[in-house]
Amino acid sequence: MTTNSPAAADASAPTVKIDIWSDVACPWCYVGKRRLETALGRLAEAGDGPQVDIEYHSFELAPDTPVDFDGTEVDFLAGHKGMPRAQVEQMLGQMTQLAAAEGLAYDFDALQHTKTLTAHELLHHAKAHGKQVEMKERLLKAYFEEGRHVGRVQELADLAAEVGLDRAQVVAALEDGRYADDVQADIDQARAYGINGVPFFVVDGRYGVSGAQDPAVFVQVLQQAVAERDAA
């Protein structure tokens, strides 16, 4: 379990658990992460920010994707979704602008589309070593901004080392598949919850927030969770 608390949060404040189903290859998931962080920052600045315990859960948007997809993101989406190429290009342009508003520099031309299953295993390894939130950020940045390949063990191990994980341990964990069952359990739980798209946030085990909502929505849900906790 990885704790991610705003610096200004009161240490005596209640701790709110936020479970997030997300995919490394999901552009809205990175935007949603930034909007949640904005909401937490607003709460902290107002002096009523809760401590938060954030845990990421696995979700594969396109499980049939090969590890080494031969083509661009436009090629993939046009083939996978059956959309006209011009429409895909327009959609990616709009997504790039939307991400830029959150301080993210998406580069769909450099992006290397890949299967994300092994990256999810890495996130479980990172969770076991207290680095999941940092690892999630590194993977999203690598994929959407830097054109890095996040589907191969060696490349993933390089990224893991950058956030302070032992590279050799990462390689061993990914090669022996010890976290495969944990990834599948997350996917099964998503199915049980009826989650069919990401990002999906579960706040305090009670409130579901679907999609990369405006920070104001996250602020409201978190305040409600704290208020109901206090009332109880």
mmCIF file of C-alpha atoms in Angstrom:
data_model
loop_
_atom_site.group_PDB
_atom_site.id
_atom_site.type_symbol
_atom_site.label_atom_id
_atom_site.label_comp_id
_atom_site.label_asym_id
_atom_site.label_seq_id
_atom_site.Cartn_x
_atom_site.Cartn_y
_atom_site.Cartn_z
ATOM 1 C CA MET A 1 0.000 0.000 0.000
ATOM 2 C CA THR A 2 1.470 3.325 -0.991
ATOM 3 C CA THR A 3 0.701 6.426 1.007
ATOM 4 C CA ASN A 4 0.619 9.701 -0.846
ATOM 5 C CA SER A 5 -0.268 12.597 1.430
ATOM 6 C CA PRO A 6 -0.182 16.296 0.518
ATOM 7 C CA ALA A 7 2.674 18.010 2.321
ATOM 8 C CA ALA A 8 0.276 20.414 3.964
ATOM 9 C CA ALA A 9 -2.132 17.750 5.196
ATOM 10 C CA ASP A 10 -2.644 17.598 8.942
ATOM 11 C CA ALA A 11 -0.988 14.487 10.335
ATOM 12 C CA SER A 12 -3.993 14.069 12.637
ATOM 13 C CA ALA A 13 -6.443 14.211 9.708
ATOM 14 C CA PRO A 14 -8.360 11.061 8.797
ATOM 15 C CA THR A 15 -6.871 8.763 6.173
ATOM 16 C CA VAL A 16 -9.004 8.203 3.091
ATOM 17 C CA LYS A 17 -8.268 5.231 0.848
ATOM 18 C CA ILE A 18 -8.396 5.849 -2.894
ATOM 19 C CA ASP A 19 -8.325 2.770 -5.120
ATOM 20 C CA ILE A 20 -7.683 3.568 -8.779
ATOM 21 C CA TRP A 21 -8.222 1.208 -11.692
ATOM 22 C CA SER A 22 -6.011 2.437 -14.492
ATOM 23 C CA ASP A 23 -3.977 1.379 -17.516
ATOM 24 C CA VAL A 24 -0.492 2.587 -18.409
ATOM 25 C CA ALA A 25 -1.660 3.003 -22.022
ATOM 26 C CA CYS A 26 -4.684 5.133 -21.088
ATOM 27 C CA PRO A 27 -4.288 8.848 -21.915
ATOM 28 C CA TRP A 28 -7.257 9.792 -19.741
ATOM 29 C CA CYS A 29 -5.674 7.962 -16.794
ATOM 30 C CA TYR A 30 -2.679 10.325 -16.759
ATOM 31 C CA VAL A 31 -5.006 13.328 -16.998
ATOM 32 C CA GLY A 32 -7.147 11.879 -14.205
ATOM 33 C CA LYS A 33 -4.063 11.403 -12.030
ATOM 34 C CA ARG A 34 -3.141 15.060 -12.457
ATOM 35 C CA ARG A 35 -6.689 16.237 -11.719
ATOM 36 C CA LEU A 36 -6.819 14.164 -8.530
ATOM 37 C CA GLU A 37 -3.469 15.632 -7.479
ATOM 38 C CA THR A 38 -4.840 19.121 -8.165
ATOM 39 C CA ALA A 39 -7.840 18.356 -5.955
ATOM 40 C CA LEU A 40 -5.621 17.094 -3.141
ATOM 41 C CA GLY A 41 -3.511 20.223 -3.426
ATOM 42 C CA ARG A 42 -6.596 22.440 -3.147
ATOM 43 C CA LEU A 43 -7.775 20.609 -0.049
ATOM 44 C CA ALA A 44 -4.347 20.872 1.554
ATOM 45 C CA GLU A 45 -4.162 24.605 0.829
ATOM 46 C CA ALA A 46 -7.595 25.062 2.409
ATOM 47 C CA GLY A 47 -6.312 23.351 5.540
ATOM 48 C CA ASP A 48 -8.823 20.503 5.484
ATOM 49 C CA GLY A 49 -6.978 18.006 3.307
ATOM 50 C CA PRO A 50 -7.222 14.403 4.454
ATOM 51 C CA GLN A 51 -4.326 11.999 4.502
ATOM 52 C CA VAL A 52 -4.758 9.788 1.447
ATOM 53 C CA ASP A 53 -3.674 6.238 0.816
ATOM 54 C CA ILE A 54 -3.565 5.636 -2.953
ATOM 55 C CA GLU A 55 -3.417 2.197 -4.498
ATOM 56 C CA TYR A 56 -3.371 1.523 -8.227
ATOM 57 C CA HIS A 57 -5.098 -1.537 -9.655
ATOM 58 C CA SER A 58 -4.528 -3.232 -12.990
ATOM 59 C CA PHE A 59 -6.784 -2.841 -16.021
ATOM 60 C CA GLU A 60 -5.947 -3.690 -19.637
ATOM 61 C CA LEU A 61 -7.801 -1.614 -22.208
ATOM 62 C CA ALA A 62 -6.522 -3.684 -25.142
ATOM 63 C CA PRO A 63 -5.332 -7.097 -23.880
ATOM 64 C CA ASP A 64 -4.952 -8.391 -27.440
ATOM 65 C CA THR A 65 -2.196 -5.848 -28.209
ATOM 66 C CA PRO A 66 1.165 -7.439 -29.127
ATOM 67 C CA VAL A 67 4.209 -6.482 -27.069
ATOM 68 C CA ASP A 68 5.863 -5.128 -30.206
ATOM 69 C CA PHE A 69 3.150 -3.467 -32.280
ATOM 70 C CA ASP A 70 4.418 -2.607 -35.743
ATOM 71 C CA GLY A 71 2.934 0.787 -36.429
ATOM 72 C CA THR A 72 1.989 4.165 -35.002
ATOM 73 C CA GLU A 73 -0.701 5.037 -32.493
ATOM 74 C CA VAL A 74 -2.836 6.164 -35.422
ATOM 75 C CA ASP A 75 -2.334 2.766 -37.053
ATOM 76 C CA PHE A 76 -3.350 0.981 -33.873
ATOM 77 C CA LEU A 77 -6.478 3.007 -33.157
ATOM 78 C CA ALA A 78 -7.620 3.013 -36.772
ATOM 79 C CA GLY A 79 -7.294 -0.765 -36.862
ATOM 80 C CA HIS A 80 -8.478 -1.517 -33.329
ATOM 81 C CA LYS A 81 -11.484 0.802 -33.293
ATOM 82 C CA GLY A 82 -12.190 0.820 -37.015
ATOM 83 C CA MET A 83 -12.127 4.618 -37.109
ATOM 84 C CA PRO A 84 -11.081 6.671 -40.153
ATOM 85 C CA ARG A 85 -7.457 7.787 -39.870
ATOM 86 C CA ALA A 86 -8.375 11.460 -40.151
ATOM 87 C CA GLN A 87 -10.777 11.092 -37.230
ATOM 88 C CA VAL A 88 -8.097 9.344 -35.145
ATOM 89 C CA GLU A 89 -5.588 12.098 -35.909
ATOM 90 C CA GLN A 90 -8.108 14.746 -34.892
ATOM 91 C CA MET A 91 -8.917 12.847 -31.684
ATOM 92 C CA LEU A 92 -5.241 12.540 -30.731
ATOM 93 C CA GLY A 93 -4.703 16.230 -31.424
ATOM 94 C CA GLN A 94 -7.559 17.106 -29.099
ATOM 95 C CA MET A 95 -6.208 14.731 -26.449
ATOM 96 C CA THR A 96 -2.775 16.351 -26.721
ATOM 97 C CA GLN A 97 -4.291 19.798 -26.131
ATOM 98 C CA LEU A 98 -6.377 18.562 -23.216
ATOM 99 C CA ALA A 99 -3.326 16.942 -21.605
ATOM 100 C CA ALA A 100 -1.303 20.134 -22.116
ATOM 101 C CA ALA A 101 -3.848 21.976 -19.961
ATOM 102 C CA GLU A 102 -2.806 19.624 -17.138
ATOM 103 C CA GLY A 103 0.905 20.250 -17.734
ATOM 104 C CA LEU A 104 1.451 17.032 -19.704
ATOM 105 C CA ALA A 105 3.352 16.946 -23.005
ATOM 106 C CA TYR A 106 1.872 14.005 -24.915
ATOM 107 C CA ASP A 107 3.823 12.858 -27.967
ATOM 108 C CA PHE A 108 1.662 10.405 -29.903
ATOM 109 C CA ASP A 109 4.111 10.402 -32.824
ATOM 110 C CA ALA A 110 6.857 8.938 -30.614
ATOM 111 C CA LEU A 111 4.570 6.660 -28.581
ATOM 112 C CA GLN A 112 5.334 2.931 -28.831
ATOM 113 C CA HIS A 113 2.078 1.026 -28.471
ATOM 114 C CA THR A 114 2.496 -2.177 -26.506
ATOM 115 C CA LYS A 115 0.799 -4.733 -24.294
ATOM 116 C CA THR A 116 0.763 -3.421 -20.717
ATOM 117 C CA LEU A 117 0.402 -6.662 -18.760
ATOM 118 C CA THR A 118 4.064 -6.780 -17.661
ATOM 119 C CA ALA A 119 3.955 -3.104 -16.675
ATOM 120 C CA HIS A 120 1.047 -3.952 -14.375
ATOM 121 C CA GLU A 121 3.120 -6.722 -12.816
ATOM 122 C CA LEU A 122 5.854 -4.138 -12.227
ATOM 123 C CA LEU A 123 3.343 -1.876 -10.469
ATOM 124 C CA HIS A 124 2.497 -4.704 -8.076
ATOM 125 C CA HIS A 125 6.199 -5.240 -7.408
ATOM 126 C CA ALA A 126 6.567 -1.508 -6.781
ATOM 127 C CA LYS A 127 3.627 -1.601 -4.369
ATOM 128 C CA ALA A 128 5.314 -4.384 -2.409
ATOM 129 C CA HIS A 129 8.352 -2.120 -2.042
ATOM 130 C CA GLY A 130 6.519 1.131 -1.226
ATOM 131 C CA LYS A 131 7.089 2.769 -4.615
ATOM 132 C CA GLN A 132 3.846 2.228 -6.521
ATOM 133 C CA VAL A 133 2.746 5.854 -6.949
ATOM 134 C CA GLU A 134 6.240 6.861 -8.109
ATOM 135 C CA MET A 135 6.381 3.898 -10.490
ATOM 136 C CA LYS A 136 2.971 4.721 -11.951
ATOM 137 C CA GLU A 137 4.031 8.297 -12.657
ATOM 138 C CA ARG A 138 7.290 7.137 -14.242
ATOM 139 C CA LEU A 139 5.531 4.652 -16.517
ATOM 140 C CA LEU A 140 2.921 7.156 -17.686
ATOM 141 C CA LYS A 141 5.553 9.808 -18.400
ATOM 142 C CA ALA A 142 7.750 7.297 -20.217
ATOM 143 C CA TYR A 143 4.869 6.089 -22.373
ATOM 144 C CA PHE A 144 3.063 9.297 -23.241
ATOM 145 C CA GLU A 145 5.823 11.917 -23.177
ATOM 146 C CA GLU A 146 9.106 10.136 -23.887
ATOM 147 C CA GLY A 147 8.283 7.426 -26.426
ATOM 148 C CA ARG A 148 9.794 4.724 -24.202
ATOM 149 C CA HIS A 149 8.846 1.051 -24.625
ATOM 150 C CA VAL A 150 6.962 -0.110 -21.510
ATOM 151 C CA GLY A 151 6.227 -3.663 -22.596
ATOM 152 C CA ARG A 152 9.636 -5.328 -22.318
ATOM 153 C CA VAL A 153 11.260 -6.548 -19.112
ATOM 154 C CA GLN A 154 14.634 -4.855 -19.599
ATOM 155 C CA GLU A 155 13.152 -1.444 -20.434
ATOM 156 C CA LEU A 156 10.762 -1.718 -17.482
ATOM 157 C CA ALA A 157 13.647 -2.605 -15.196
ATOM 158 C CA ASP A 158 15.512 0.524 -16.343
ATOM 159 C CA LEU A 159 12.509 2.677 -15.459
ATOM 160 C CA ALA A 160 12.094 0.909 -12.119
ATOM 161 C CA ALA A 161 15.709 1.618 -11.223
ATOM 162 C CA GLU A 162 15.045 5.318 -11.826
ATOM 163 C CA VAL A 163 12.510 5.379 -8.970
ATOM 164 C CA GLY A 164 14.799 3.525 -6.602
ATOM 165 C CA LEU A 165 13.816 -0.117 -7.101
ATOM 166 C CA ASP A 166 16.498 -2.783 -7.332
ATOM 167 C CA ARG A 167 16.900 -3.516 -11.031
ATOM 168 C CA ALA A 168 17.947 -7.148 -10.636
ATOM 169 C CA GLN A 169 15.021 -7.849 -8.317
ATOM 170 C CA VAL A 170 12.637 -6.302 -10.858
ATOM 171 C CA VAL A 171 13.985 -8.468 -13.682
ATOM 172 C CA ALA A 172 13.645 -11.596 -11.529
ATOM 173 C CA ALA A 173 10.073 -10.715 -10.493
ATOM 174 C CA LEU A 174 8.936 -9.977 -14.047
ATOM 175 C CA GLU A 175 10.612 -13.007 -15.575
ATOM 176 C CA ASP A 176 9.120 -15.473 -13.098
ATOM 177 C CA GLY A 177 5.647 -13.906 -13.275
ATOM 178 C CA ARG A 178 5.128 -13.869 -9.520
ATOM 179 C CA TYR A 179 2.636 -10.984 -9.724
ATOM 180 C CA ALA A 180 0.511 -12.382 -12.559
ATOM 181 C CA ASP A 181 -2.172 -13.592 -10.153
ATOM 182 C CA ASP A 182 -2.334 -10.174 -8.472
ATOM 183 C CA VAL A 183 -2.865 -8.491 -11.836
ATOM 184 C CA GLN A 184 -5.635 -10.939 -12.695
ATOM 185 C CA ALA A 185 -7.263 -10.397 -9.283
ATOM 186 C CA ASP A 186 -7.416 -6.650 -10.009
ATOM 187 C CA ILE A 187 -8.980 -7.297 -13.404
ATOM 188 C CA ASP A 188 -11.497 -9.707 -11.870
ATOM 189 C CA GLN A 189 -12.375 -7.161 -9.175
ATOM 190 C CA ALA A 190 -12.963 -4.509 -11.837
ATOM 191 C CA ARG A 191 -15.330 -6.888 -13.590
ATOM 192 C CA ALA A 192 -17.138 -7.577 -10.304
ATOM 193 C CA TYR A 193 -17.564 -3.827 -9.755
ATOM 194 C CA GLY A 194 -18.869 -3.412 -13.301
ATOM 195 C CA ILE A 195 -15.897 -1.268 -14.339
ATOM 196 C CA ASN A 196 -15.557 -1.318 -18.116
ATOM 197 C CA GLY A 197 -13.494 1.810 -18.610
ATOM 198 C CA VAL A 198 -10.681 3.642 -16.858
ATOM 199 C CA PRO A 199 -9.704 5.622 -14.940
ATOM 200 C CA PHE A 200 -12.102 4.547 -12.211
ATOM 201 C CA PHE A 201 -11.677 5.790 -8.659
ATOM 202 C CA VAL A 202 -13.160 4.179 -5.539
ATOM 203 C CA VAL A 203 -12.993 6.585 -2.600
ATOM 204 C CA ASP A 204 -13.138 5.210 0.936
ATOM 205 C CA GLY A 205 -14.588 1.968 -0.407
ATOM 206 C CA ARG A 206 -17.943 3.718 -0.892
ATOM 207 C CA TYR A 207 -17.876 6.261 -3.690
ATOM 208 C CA GLY A 208 -17.173 5.472 -7.325
ATOM 209 C CA VAL A 209 -15.882 8.192 -9.644
ATOM 210 C CA SER A 210 -15.719 7.252 -13.303
ATOM 211 C CA GLY A 211 -13.405 9.073 -15.670
ATOM 212 C CA ALA A 212 -10.935 11.951 -15.437
ATOM 213 C CA GLN A 213 -13.337 14.294 -13.673
ATOM 214 C CA ASP A 214 -12.765 17.966 -12.927
ATOM 215 C CA PRO A 215 -10.753 18.486 -9.716
ATOM 216 C CA ALA A 216 -13.855 20.029 -8.126
ATOM 217 C CA VAL A 217 -15.591 16.638 -8.344
ATOM 218 C CA PHE A 218 -12.742 14.940 -6.474
ATOM 219 C CA VAL A 219 -12.757 17.719 -3.860
ATOM 220 C CA GLN A 220 -16.481 17.227 -3.273
ATOM 221 C CA VAL A 221 -16.246 13.440 -2.995
ATOM 222 C CA LEU A 222 -13.272 13.580 -0.621
ATOM 223 C CA GLN A 223 -14.973 16.187 1.582
ATOM 224 C CA GLN A 224 -18.103 14.048 1.677
ATOM 225 C CA ALA A 225 -16.117 10.953 2.612
ATOM 226 C CA VAL A 226 -14.421 12.801 5.477
ATOM 227 C CA ALA A 227 -17.692 14.361 6.669
ATOM 228 C CA GLU A 228 -19.452 11.001 6.758
ATOM 229 C CA ARG A 229 -16.479 9.441 8.533
ATOM 230 C CA ASP A 230 -16.647 12.205 11.180
ATOM 231 C CA ALA A 231 -20.433 11.808 11.546
ATOM 232 C CA ALA A 232 -20.048 8.090 12.117
#
